[in-house]
Short mmCIF file of C-alpha atoms and ligand atoms in Angstrom, two decimals:
data_model
loop_
_atom_site.label_atom_id
_atom_site.label_comp_id
_atom_site.label_asym_id
_atom_site.label_seq_id
_atom_site.Cartn_x
_atom_site.Cartn_y
_atom_site.Cartn_z
CA MET A 299 13.33 37.95 11.35
CA PRO A 300 13.74 39.87 7.59
CA ALA A 301 16.40 38.06 5.50
CA PRO A 302 19.81 40.43 5.79
CA VAL A 303 19.80 42.50 2.37
CA SER A 304 23.97 41.09 1.55
CA PHE A 305 25.96 43.57 -0.85
CA ARG A 306 27.17 40.70 -2.88
CA SER A 307 23.08 40.25 -3.86
CA ARG A 308 22.01 43.91 -4.17
CA TYR A 309 24.70 44.80 -6.39
CA LYS A 310 26.65 41.30 -8.07
CA PRO A 311 24.66 39.08 -10.47
CA ASP A 312 23.57 35.99 -8.45
CA LYS A 313 26.36 33.58 -9.55
CA VAL A 314 24.11 30.30 -11.45
CA VAL A 315 26.18 27.36 -10.74
CA VAL A 316 23.18 25.11 -12.76
CA GLU A 317 21.39 26.54 -15.86
CA ASP A 318 18.55 24.23 -15.63
CA LEU A 319 18.66 21.24 -12.75
CA SER A 320 15.62 19.45 -14.44
CA ILE A 321 17.06 19.43 -18.20
CA GLY A 322 14.54 20.27 -19.63
CA ALA A 323 11.64 18.62 -18.03
CA GLU A 324 10.21 21.36 -16.74
CA PRO A 325 8.33 24.05 -18.36
CA ILE A 326 11.02 27.00 -16.94
CA PRO A 327 14.38 26.66 -16.20
CA ILE A 328 15.51 25.24 -13.03
CA ARG A 329 18.15 27.24 -11.69
CA VAL A 330 20.50 26.56 -9.06
CA ILE A 331 21.96 29.91 -7.24
CA ASN A 332 25.40 29.60 -4.98
CA ASN A 333 26.63 33.09 -4.48
CA TYR A 334 29.33 31.09 -2.30
CA SER A 335 30.73 28.60 -2.87
CA ASP A 336 30.74 26.34 -6.53
CA GLU A 337 29.40 23.36 -4.83
CA LYS A 338 26.09 22.00 -6.88
CA PRO A 339 23.45 19.79 -5.55
CA ASN A 340 24.44 15.81 -5.27
CA ILE A 341 23.32 14.43 -8.68
CA PHE A 342 19.93 12.68 -8.76
CA ASN A 343 17.45 11.39 -11.33
CA TYR A 344 15.12 14.93 -12.17
CA ALA A 345 11.77 13.53 -12.86
CA THR A 346 8.11 15.07 -13.34
CA SER A 347 6.19 11.96 -12.36
CA ASN A 348 6.39 9.37 -9.59
CA ARG A 349 7.88 6.24 -10.48
CA PHE A 350 6.21 3.01 -8.27
CA THR A 351 8.23 0.09 -6.88
CA ASN A 352 6.82 -3.25 -7.91
CA ASP A 353 5.58 -3.63 -4.37
CA ALA A 354 3.48 -0.20 -4.34
CA SER A 355 2.50 -0.72 -8.24
CA LYS A 356 -0.01 -3.56 -6.96
CA MET A 357 -1.76 -1.34 -3.91
CA VAL A 358 -2.91 1.53 -6.32
CA ALA A 359 -5.81 1.10 -7.86
CA PRO A 360 -6.18 1.33 -11.89
CA VAL A 361 -8.29 3.59 -13.38
CA GLY A 362 -10.81 1.38 -14.42
CA ASP A 363 -11.66 1.48 -10.52
CA MET A 364 -12.46 4.74 -10.79
CA LYS A 365 -15.76 6.11 -9.11
CA ALA A 366 -16.74 9.85 -10.89
CA CYS A 367 -19.21 12.33 -10.05
CA SER A 368 -22.24 12.57 -12.13
CA CYS A 369 -22.71 16.37 -12.50
CA HIS A 370 -23.92 18.15 -15.31
CA PRO A 371 -21.87 20.20 -17.81
CA ARG A 372 -23.91 23.16 -17.60
CA SER A 373 -24.84 23.18 -14.09
CA GLY A 374 -21.14 22.34 -12.75
CA CYS A 375 -20.49 20.97 -9.71
CA LEU A 376 -22.33 22.03 -7.03
CA PRO A 377 -21.64 21.26 -3.27
CA GLY A 378 -24.19 19.05 -1.66
CA GLU A 379 -24.64 17.51 -5.15
CA CYS A 380 -21.06 17.01 -6.51
CA GLU A 381 -19.35 13.48 -5.17
CA CYS A 382 -15.89 14.58 -6.05
CA GLU A 383 -16.46 18.04 -3.74
CA ASP A 384 -18.59 16.04 -0.84
CA ALA A 385 -15.15 13.95 -0.74
CA SER A 386 -13.35 16.64 -0.24
CA SER A 387 -12.14 18.69 2.64
CA LEU A 388 -11.53 21.81 0.88
CA ILE A 389 -12.15 23.18 -2.81
CA PHE A 390 -10.23 24.90 -5.25
CA ASP A 391 -11.33 28.12 -6.86
CA PRO A 392 -11.27 26.94 -10.07
CA GLU A 393 -10.23 30.48 -12.02
CA SER A 394 -7.30 31.24 -9.00
CA ARG A 395 -7.16 27.68 -7.98
CA ILE A 396 -6.74 29.17 -4.25
CA VAL A 397 -8.40 26.50 -1.47
CA GLY A 398 -12.00 27.63 -0.73
CA GLN A 399 -11.51 27.00 3.17
CA PRO A 400 -8.68 29.03 5.96
CA ILE A 401 -6.17 26.97 5.96
CA GLY A 402 -3.36 26.90 8.77
CA THR A 403 -0.21 25.23 9.62
CA SER A 404 -2.06 22.14 10.30
CA THR A 405 -0.51 18.84 9.48
CA TYR A 406 -0.42 16.28 6.02
CA ASN A 407 -3.52 14.35 6.85
CA ASP A 408 -5.64 17.39 7.33
CA HIS A 409 -6.28 17.99 3.90
CA HIS A 410 -7.58 16.96 1.24
CA TYR A 411 -9.31 16.87 -2.40
CA VAL A 412 -11.02 15.05 -4.67
CA GLU A 413 -10.37 16.40 -8.71
CA CYS A 414 -12.67 15.95 -11.55
CA GLY A 415 -10.80 14.03 -13.87
CA SER A 416 -12.33 12.84 -17.78
CA HIS A 417 -14.07 10.07 -15.76
CA CYS A 418 -16.25 12.86 -14.84
CA LYS A 419 -19.66 13.46 -15.98
CA CYS A 420 -19.15 17.23 -15.53
CA ASN A 421 -17.02 18.03 -17.81
CA ARG A 422 -15.03 20.51 -15.34
CA TYR A 423 -11.23 18.51 -15.91
CA MET A 424 -8.97 20.86 -14.19
CA SER A 425 -5.72 19.11 -13.84
CA HIS A 426 -3.37 20.55 -11.41
CA ASP A 427 0.15 19.88 -12.69
CA TYR A 428 3.13 19.28 -10.35
CA LEU A 429 4.90 22.70 -11.17
CA MET A 430 2.81 26.09 -10.80
CA LYS A 431 4.89 28.23 -9.54
CA LYS A 432 8.19 29.88 -10.55
CA VAL A 433 10.44 29.34 -8.42
CA GLU A 434 14.47 28.13 -8.35
CA ILE A 435 17.36 27.06 -5.68
CA HIS A 436 19.52 28.81 -3.56
CA TYR A 437 22.53 28.05 -1.21
CA LYS A 438 22.48 29.00 1.91
CA PRO A 439 25.72 29.08 4.47
CA ASN A 440 24.87 26.56 6.88
CA MET A 441 21.35 25.95 5.76
CA GLY A 442 22.39 24.35 2.16
CA PHE A 443 20.39 24.11 -0.66
CA GLY A 444 16.41 25.78 -0.72
CA VAL A 445 13.85 26.77 -2.68
CA ILE A 446 13.24 30.02 -3.57
CA ALA A 447 10.01 31.78 -4.58
CA LYS A 448 10.31 33.78 -8.01
CA GLN A 449 6.98 35.35 -8.57
CA HIS A 450 3.98 36.39 -6.08
CA ILE A 451 2.25 33.77 -4.73
CA ALA A 452 -1.20 34.30 -2.81
CA ALA A 453 -2.04 31.92 0.47
CA GLY A 454 -4.16 28.90 -0.29
CA MET A 455 -2.56 28.65 -4.15
CA PRO A 456 -0.93 25.24 -5.54
CA ILE A 457 2.86 25.62 -5.89
CA ILE A 458 4.62 22.04 -7.03
CA ASN A 459 3.48 18.61 -6.54
CA TYR A 460 5.47 16.66 -4.06
CA VAL A 461 7.17 13.61 -6.83
CA GLY A 462 9.64 10.82 -5.72
CA THR A 463 9.64 6.86 -5.82
CA VAL A 464 6.87 5.07 -4.28
CA VAL A 465 7.40 2.56 -2.23
CA THR A 466 5.91 0.70 0.57
CA LYS A 467 6.40 0.97 4.08
CA GLU A 468 7.34 -2.81 4.75
CA TYR A 469 9.79 -2.59 1.40
CA HIS A 470 11.56 0.99 2.24
CA ASP A 471 14.09 -0.45 4.26
CA GLU A 472 15.49 -2.83 1.43
CA TYR A 473 14.58 -0.19 -0.99
CA ARG A 474 16.80 2.57 1.09
CA ASN A 475 19.63 -0.56 1.48
CA GLN A 476 19.90 -0.80 -2.32
CA LEU A 477 20.37 3.19 -3.11
CA ALA A 478 22.76 3.20 -0.03
CA SER A 479 21.43 6.79 0.37
CA GLN A 480 21.90 8.54 3.73
CA THR A 481 19.47 11.54 3.12
CA ASP A 482 16.43 12.23 3.64
CA TYR A 483 14.25 13.26 1.29
CA ILE A 484 11.12 10.53 2.52
CA PHE A 485 7.32 12.12 3.25
CA ASP A 486 6.74 9.07 5.17
CA ASN A 487 2.95 10.34 5.91
CA LEU A 488 1.04 9.06 2.94
CA ASN A 489 -0.94 6.50 5.22
CA GLU A 490 -4.40 5.25 3.75
CA GLU A 491 -6.81 5.24 6.83
CA HIS A 492 -9.59 3.24 4.92
CA SER A 493 -7.43 0.55 3.31
CA GLY A 494 -4.48 0.52 6.09
CA ILE A 495 -2.14 1.03 3.49
CA ALA A 496 1.03 3.04 3.60
CA VAL A 497 3.37 4.03 1.01
CA LEU A 498 6.08 6.41 1.27
CA THR A 499 7.43 8.74 -1.32
CA ASP A 500 11.14 8.95 -1.57
CA ALA A 501 12.89 11.68 -3.26
CA ALA A 502 16.41 10.75 -2.57
CA HIS A 503 17.17 9.07 -6.03
CA HIS A 504 14.17 10.08 -7.95
CA GLY A 505 12.30 13.77 -7.52
CA ASN A 506 11.69 17.29 -8.46
CA ILE A 507 12.17 20.61 -6.97
CA SER A 508 10.47 20.19 -4.20
CA ARG A 509 12.64 17.48 -2.29
CA PHE A 510 15.09 20.87 -1.60
CA ILE A 511 12.23 22.63 0.66
CA ASN A 512 13.72 23.12 3.70
CA HIS A 513 11.71 23.16 7.46
CA SER A 514 10.11 25.52 9.37
CA CYS A 515 8.31 25.78 12.68
CA ASP A 516 6.15 28.61 11.26
CA PRO A 517 5.97 27.42 7.38
CA ASN A 518 4.87 29.55 4.17
CA THR A 519 3.60 25.95 2.54
CA GLN A 520 1.55 22.72 3.79
CA ILE A 521 0.78 19.71 2.31
CA VAL A 522 -2.61 19.28 0.52
CA LYS A 523 -3.48 15.36 -0.85
CA VAL A 524 -5.37 16.03 -4.22
CA TYR A 525 -6.60 12.60 -5.27
CA PRO A 526 -7.41 11.89 -8.60
CA TYR A 527 -10.78 9.68 -8.00
CA ILE A 528 -12.91 9.23 -5.12
CA TYR A 529 -12.15 6.57 -3.11
CA ALA A 530 -14.17 3.35 -3.56
CA HIS A 531 -15.17 1.47 0.03
CA GLY A 532 -13.70 -1.77 0.19
CA SER A 533 -11.24 -0.90 -2.17
CA GLU A 534 -8.10 -3.44 -1.36
CA LYS A 535 -6.34 -0.86 -2.86
CA ILE A 536 -5.16 3.22 -2.68
CA SER A 537 -6.18 5.71 -4.85
CA LEU A 538 -2.93 7.50 -4.69
CA PRO A 539 -3.03 11.25 -4.03
CA LYS A 540 -0.92 14.03 -5.35
CA ILE A 541 1.29 15.68 -2.68
CA VAL A 542 0.69 19.00 -3.33
CA ILE A 543 2.76 21.76 -1.81
CA THR A 544 0.23 25.09 -1.31
CA ALA A 545 0.80 28.15 0.21
CA SER A 546 -0.31 28.41 3.47
CA GLN A 547 0.97 32.03 3.73
CA ASN A 548 1.69 34.84 1.81
CA ILE A 549 4.95 34.53 -0.57
CA ARG A 550 6.58 37.33 -2.08
CA PRO A 551 9.51 36.81 -4.82
CA GLY A 552 12.59 36.09 -2.93
CA ASP A 553 11.07 34.22 -0.26
CA GLU A 554 11.96 30.65 0.71
CA LEU A 555 10.07 28.19 0.67
CA PHE A 556 9.41 26.26 3.60
CA VAL A 557 7.25 23.25 4.62
CA SER A 558 6.88 21.21 8.78
CA TYR A 559 9.00 18.55 8.75
CA GLY A 560 6.93 17.59 11.83
CA SER A 561 8.71 17.65 15.58
CA SER A 562 9.57 14.42 15.32
CA TYR A 563 12.08 14.72 13.14
CA PHE A 564 14.57 16.60 15.50
CA HIS A 565 13.60 14.35 18.57
CA THR A 566 14.37 11.22 16.39
CA ARG A 567 17.77 12.96 14.94
CA ASN A 568 17.98 14.83 18.51
CA ILE A 569 19.05 17.60 16.98
CA PRO A 570 17.50 21.12 17.41
CA CYS A 571 15.83 23.36 14.75
CA LEU A 572 17.26 26.79 13.07
CA CYS A 573 14.41 27.85 11.99
CA TYR A 574 14.29 30.59 14.32
CA THR A 575 10.54 31.68 13.86
CA PHE A 576 8.73 33.06 17.11
CA CYS A 577 7.17 28.95 17.34
CA CYS A 578 9.12 26.81 17.46
CA PHE A 579 8.96 23.95 18.54
CA VAL A 580 12.66 22.44 18.60
CA PRO A 581 14.59 26.02 19.71
CA PRO A 582 18.07 26.07 19.90
CA PHE A 583 20.32 27.25 22.52
CA ASP A 584 20.31 30.56 21.09
CA PHE A 585 17.19 31.19 20.84
CA GLU A 586 15.51 33.72 22.89
CA GLU A 587 18.66 36.38 20.85
CA LYS A 588 18.07 35.39 17.59
CA ALA A 589 14.52 34.59 17.48
CA GLN A 590 11.39 36.56 15.63
CA THR A 591 9.31 37.77 17.96
CA GLU A 592 5.56 37.45 17.73
CA LYS A 593 4.86 40.75 16.93
CA GLU A 594 7.82 40.54 14.04
CA ALA A 595 5.86 37.66 12.39
CA VAL A 596 2.42 39.32 12.48
CA GLU A 597 3.83 42.41 11.46
CA GLU A 598 6.25 40.53 8.43
CA ARG A 599 2.47 38.85 7.41
CA ALA A 600 0.60 42.13 6.61
CA VAL A 601 3.37 43.47 4.55
CA ARG A 602 3.51 39.91 2.45
CA ARG A 603 -0.35 40.43 1.67
CA LYS A 604 -0.32 44.20 0.66
CA ALA A 605 1.89 43.06 -2.07
CA VAL A 606 0.62 39.88 -3.07
CA ARG A 607 -2.67 42.11 -3.58
CA GLU A 608 -0.70 44.74 -5.15
CA ASN A 609 1.29 42.55 -7.63
CA TRP A 610 -2.12 39.93 -8.54
CA HIS A 611 -1.40 40.41 -11.38
CA ASN A 612 2.12 38.17 -11.44
CA THR A 613 0.06 35.27 -9.00
CA GLY A 614 -0.38 33.74 -12.24
CA ASP A 615 0.43 29.94 -13.19
CA ILE A 616 3.69 29.22 -15.30
CA PRO A 617 1.70 28.23 -18.73
CA SER A 618 2.76 23.99 -18.35
CA ILE A 619 4.39 22.47 -21.48
CA ASP A 620 1.53 21.19 -23.87
CA PRO A 621 1.27 17.33 -24.30
CA PRO A 622 2.10 16.53 -27.59
CA VAL A 623 -1.66 16.72 -29.66
CA PHE A 624 -1.53 14.11 -32.67
CA ASP A 625 -4.17 13.79 -35.03
CA ILE A 626 -6.65 10.69 -34.55
CA ASP A 627 -9.14 10.45 -38.06
ZN1 LIG B 972 -19.36 17.26 -9.58
ZN1 LIG B 973 -16.20 14.53 -10.27
ZN1 LIG B 974 11.86 25.31 14.18
#
């Protein structure tokens, strides 16, 4: 169902209720638009990196435990030879940072990628910054605040890293009680199969713009876990991945970003989903009359694919804030 173009959005400028939610922390100002009221998002600490509770910081392996690839800088990292690539379930194209394997609407734990770091011999260090594409926050009636793309983004391109407070599952209830917070901004699927350690990333109190991404049963983004180094078997500590929100469909400026919260989010709360996509797994009572058909969804995807192809020059990353340069003699 294409979003109706309102009279206001066509003829009146958007009403900016916050000029920069990140207060200078992001390379671009994060505007909040609310054309319906003066409501602003509740206050939280805008952060560009994770914070760790004491219990969680003890679980994360220090840099000294890192396992690297030994690829030669001249030949580069080749599949079958590079230990980092072999430990990944998908590959990023270094030019456009597109995931090199078709991705569907599968879940968080299905895809992971080990990025080469300065510890690797390949000299191919490719930093995945946490904010890569232009986005802003818009208020919508009945939906609240959501994240809107401000540029074209091709399927497979990383958009933003999910940031929050990293806390172990055991300690999470206690942490929440201390916060006295009722909001749900949790990625509770950071289970480390190999080590048996479960940690959560909770953005109720500390996070970035990604905490505003709403749910859809037909999402246009999905999570890719990006590991900073190869997991060392037998290690009692975890190699904590970055939670990278990556486009799983082509996205145009003005499109809202959606991720799937999973059906249990709705079942445990006993509420229906209001996404009205053809494949909704918790449909409300008026689903039949309002929902988009599969045919409409397929047509819409074709339109988006064409738009992104025609605007490829507009799919680049935003320039990151350069780290301060110190002269070392
Ligand atoms: Zn390599
Ligand atoms: Zn490597
Ligand atoms: Zn739904």
